[in-house]
Amino acid sequence: GLVFVNGMNVNLEMVKAGLAEVYRGRHAKGFNPEIYQDAEAEAKKEKRGMWVLGDKYISPRDWRKGRRN
């Protein structure tokens, strides 16, 4: 879901700060993830938040896959 506080898109701000990544699954009909993907790419480039870890960062999705074995 999308979270707004006083007109600010909290989801987008978290991605911009490197505190969240864009969902990689299927998106809701009509949802355009492009602004989030652009924000994530910028956060990665600038090494903000979790992206400072570089190749050491493991997404929650990949981490869960590794734990299923």
CSV table of N, CA and C in Angstrom, one decimal:
chain,number,residue,atom,x,y,z
A,1,GLY,N,0.8,-1.2,0.0
A,1,GLY,CA,0.0,0.0,0.0
A,1,GLY,C,0.9,1.3,0.0
A,2,LEU,N,0.3,2.3,-0.4
A,2,LEU,CA,1.0,3.6,-0.4
A,2,LEU,C,0.6,4.4,0.9
A,3,VAL,N,1.6,5.0,1.5
A,3,VAL,CA,1.4,5.7,2.8
A,3,VAL,C,1.8,7.2,2.5
A,4,PHE,N,0.8,8.1,2.8
A,4,PHE,CA,1.0,9.5,2.7
A,4,PHE,C,0.8,10.2,4.0
A,5,VAL,N,1.7,11.1,4.4
A,5,VAL,CA,1.5,11.9,5.6
A,5,VAL,C,1.7,13.3,5.2
A,6,ASN,N,0.6,14.1,5.5
A,6,ASN,CA,0.6,15.5,5.1
A,6,ASN,C,1.0,15.7,3.6
A,7,GLY,N,0.5,14.9,2.8
A,7,GLY,CA,0.7,15.0,1.3
A,7,GLY,C,2.1,14.4,0.9
A,8,MET,N,2.9,13.9,1.8
A,8,MET,CA,4.2,13.4,1.4
A,8,MET,C,4.1,11.8,1.3
A,9,ASN,N,4.7,11.3,0.2
A,9,ASN,CA,4.7,9.9,-0.1
A,9,ASN,C,5.8,9.3,0.7
A,10,VAL,N,5.4,8.7,1.8
A,10,VAL,CA,6.4,8.1,2.7
A,10,VAL,C,7.2,6.9,2.1
A,11,ASN,N,6.5,6.1,1.3
A,11,ASN,CA,7.1,5.0,0.5
A,11,ASN,C,8.3,5.5,-0.3
A,12,LEU,N,8.0,6.5,-1.1
A,12,LEU,CA,9.0,7.1,-2.0
A,12,LEU,C,10.1,7.7,-1.2
A,13,GLU,N,9.9,8.4,-0.2
A,13,GLU,CA,10.9,9.0,0.6
A,13,GLU,C,11.8,7.9,1.3
A,14,MET,N,11.3,6.8,1.7
A,14,MET,CA,12.1,5.7,2.2
A,14,MET,C,13.0,5.1,1.1
A,15,VAL,N,12.5,5.0,-0.1
A,15,VAL,CA,13.3,4.4,-1.2
A,15,VAL,C,14.4,5.4,-1.5
A,16,LYS,N,14.1,6.7,-1.5
A,16,LYS,CA,15.1,7.7,-1.8
A,16,LYS,C,16.2,7.7,-0.8
A,17,ALA,N,15.9,7.5,0.5
A,17,ALA,CA,16.9,7.5,1.5
A,17,ALA,C,17.7,6.2,1.6
A,18,GLY,N,17.3,5.2,0.8
A,18,GLY,CA,18.0,3.9,0.9
A,18,GLY,C,17.5,3.1,2.1
A,19,LEU,N,16.3,3.3,2.5
A,19,LEU,CA,15.8,2.6,3.7
A,19,LEU,C,14.7,1.5,3.2
A,20,ALA,N,14.5,1.4,1.9
A,20,ALA,CA,13.5,0.5,1.4
A,20,ALA,C,13.9,0.2,-0.1
A,21,GLU,N,13.6,-1.0,-0.5
A,21,GLU,CA,13.8,-1.3,-1.9
A,21,GLU,C,12.4,-1.4,-2.6
A,22,VAL,N,12.4,-1.3,-3.9
A,22,VAL,CA,11.2,-1.5,-4.7
A,22,VAL,C,10.8,-2.9,-4.8
A,23,TYR,N,9.5,-3.2,-4.6
A,23,TYR,CA,9.0,-4.5,-4.6
A,23,TYR,C,9.2,-5.1,-6.0
A,24,ARG,N,9.7,-6.3,-6.0
A,24,ARG,CA,10.1,-7.0,-7.3
A,24,ARG,C,9.0,-7.9,-7.8
A,25,GLY,N,7.9,-8.1,-7.1
A,25,GLY,CA,6.8,-8.9,-7.5
A,25,GLY,C,5.9,-8.2,-8.5
A,26,ARG,N,4.7,-8.7,-8.7
A,26,ARG,CA,3.7,-8.1,-9.6
A,26,ARG,C,3.1,-7.0,-8.8
A,27,HIS,N,3.0,-5.9,-9.5
A,27,HIS,CA,2.4,-4.7,-8.9
A,27,HIS,C,0.9,-4.6,-9.2
A,28,ALA,N,0.2,-3.9,-8.3
A,28,ALA,CA,-1.2,-3.7,-8.5
A,28,ALA,C,-1.5,-3.1,-9.8
A,29,LYS,N,-2.7,-3.4,-10.4
A,29,LYS,CA,-3.1,-2.9,-11.6
A,29,LYS,C,-3.2,-1.4,-11.6
A,30,GLY,N,-2.6,-0.7,-12.5
A,30,GLY,CA,-2.6,0.8,-12.6
A,30,GLY,C,-1.5,1.4,-11.8
A,31,PHE,N,-0.7,0.6,-11.1
A,31,PHE,CA,0.4,1.2,-10.3
A,31,PHE,C,1.7,1.3,-11.2
A,32,ASN,N,2.3,2.4,-11.2
A,32,ASN,CA,3.5,2.6,-12.1
A,32,ASN,C,4.7,2.7,-11.1
A,33,PRO,N,5.6,1.7,-11.1
A,33,PRO,CA,6.7,1.7,-10.2
A,33,PRO,C,7.9,2.5,-10.7
A,34,GLU,N,7.8,3.2,-11.8
A,34,GLU,CA,8.9,3.8,-12.4
A,34,GLU,C,9.6,4.9,-11.5
A,35,ILE,N,8.8,5.7,-10.8
A,35,ILE,CA,9.4,6.7,-10.0
A,35,ILE,C,10.1,6.1,-8.8
A,36,TYR,N,9.6,5.0,-8.3
A,36,TYR,CA,10.3,4.2,-7.3
A,36,TYR,C,11.6,3.6,-7.7
A,37,GLN,N,11.5,3.0,-8.9
A,37,GLN,CA,12.7,2.4,-9.5
A,37,GLN,C,13.8,3.4,-9.8
A,38,ASP,N,13.4,4.6,-10.3
A,38,ASP,CA,14.4,5.7,-10.5
A,38,ASP,C,15.0,6.2,-9.2
A,39,ALA,N,14.1,6.3,-8.1
A,39,ALA,CA,14.6,6.7,-6.8
A,39,ALA,C,15.6,5.7,-6.2
A,40,GLU,N,15.3,4.4,-6.4
A,40,GLU,CA,16.2,3.3,-5.9
A,40,GLU,C,17.5,3.4,-6.7
A,41,ALA,N,17.5,3.6,-8.0
A,41,ALA,CA,18.7,3.6,-8.7
A,41,ALA,C,19.6,4.8,-8.3
A,42,GLU,N,19.0,5.9,-8.0
A,42,GLU,CA,19.7,7.1,-7.5
A,42,GLU,C,20.3,6.8,-6.1
A,43,ALA,N,19.5,6.2,-5.2
A,43,ALA,CA,20.0,5.9,-3.9
A,43,ALA,C,21.2,4.9,-3.9
A,44,LYS,N,21.1,3.9,-4.8
A,44,LYS,CA,22.2,3.0,-5.0
A,44,LYS,C,23.4,3.7,-5.5
A,45,LYS,N,23.2,4.6,-6.5
A,45,LYS,CA,24.4,5.3,-7.1
A,45,LYS,C,25.1,6.2,-6.0
A,46,GLU,N,24.3,6.8,-5.2
A,46,GLU,CA,24.8,7.7,-4.1
A,46,GLU,C,25.1,7.0,-2.8
A,47,LYS,N,24.9,5.6,-2.8
A,47,LYS,CA,25.2,4.8,-1.7
A,47,LYS,C,24.6,5.3,-0.4
A,48,ARG,N,23.3,5.5,-0.5
A,48,ARG,CA,22.5,6.0,0.6
A,48,ARG,C,21.9,4.8,1.4
A,49,GLY,N,21.8,4.9,2.7
A,49,GLY,CA,21.2,3.9,3.5
A,49,GLY,C,21.8,2.5,3.3
A,50,MET,N,21.0,1.5,3.1
A,50,MET,CA,21.4,0.1,3.0
A,50,MET,C,22.4,-0.1,1.8
A,51,TRP,N,22.3,0.8,0.8
A,51,TRP,CA,23.1,0.6,-0.4
A,51,TRP,C,24.6,0.9,-0.2
A,52,VAL,N,24.9,1.5,1.0
A,52,VAL,CA,26.3,1.6,1.3
A,52,VAL,C,27.0,0.3,1.4
A,53,LEU,N,26.3,-0.8,1.6
A,53,LEU,CA,26.8,-2.1,1.7
A,53,LEU,C,27.3,-2.7,0.4
A,54,GLY,N,26.9,-2.1,-0.7
A,54,GLY,CA,27.3,-2.6,-2.0
A,54,GLY,C,26.9,-4.0,-2.2
A,55,ASP,N,27.8,-4.9,-2.7
A,55,ASP,CA,27.5,-6.3,-3.0
A,55,ASP,C,27.2,-7.1,-1.7
A,56,LYS,N,27.5,-6.6,-0.5
A,56,LYS,CA,27.2,-7.3,0.7
A,56,LYS,C,25.7,-7.2,1.1
A,57,TYR,N,25.0,-6.3,0.5
A,57,TYR,CA,23.6,-6.2,0.8
A,57,TYR,C,22.8,-7.4,0.2
A,58,ILE,N,21.9,-7.9,1.0
A,58,ILE,CA,21.1,-9.0,0.5
A,58,ILE,C,19.6,-8.6,0.7
A,59,SER,N,18.9,-8.6,-0.3
A,59,SER,CA,17.5,-8.2,-0.3
A,59,SER,C,16.7,-9.2,0.6
A,60,PRO,N,15.6,-8.7,1.2
A,60,PRO,CA,14.8,-9.7,2.0
A,60,PRO,C,14.3,-10.8,1.2
A,61,ARG,N,14.0,-10.6,0.0
A,61,ARG,CA,13.5,-11.6,-0.9
A,61,ARG,C,14.6,-12.7,-1.1
A,62,ASP,N,15.8,-12.3,-1.4
A,62,ASP,CA,16.9,-13.2,-1.6
A,62,ASP,C,17.3,-13.9,-0.3
A,63,TRP,N,17.2,-13.2,0.8
A,63,TRP,CA,17.5,-13.8,2.1
A,63,TRP,C,16.6,-14.9,2.4
A,64,ARG,N,15.3,-14.7,2.2
A,64,ARG,CA,14.3,-15.7,2.4
A,64,ARG,C,14.4,-16.9,1.5
A,65,LYS,N,14.8,-16.7,0.3
A,65,LYS,CA,15.1,-17.8,-0.6
A,65,LYS,C,16.2,-18.7,-0.1
A,66,GLY,N,17.2,-18.1,0.4
A,66,GLY,CA,18.4,-18.8,0.9
A,66,GLY,C,18.0,-19.6,2.2
A,67,ARG,N,17.0,-19.1,2.9
A,67,ARG,CA,16.7,-19.8,4.2
A,67,ARG,C,15.7,-21.0,4.0
A,68,ARG,N,15.2,-21.1,2.8
A,68,ARG,CA,14.2,-22.2,2.5
A,68,ARG,C,14.9,-23.6,2.3
A,69,ASN,N,16.2,-23.5,2.1
A,69,ASN,CA,16.9,-24.8,1.8
A,69,ASN,C,17.0,-25.7,3.0
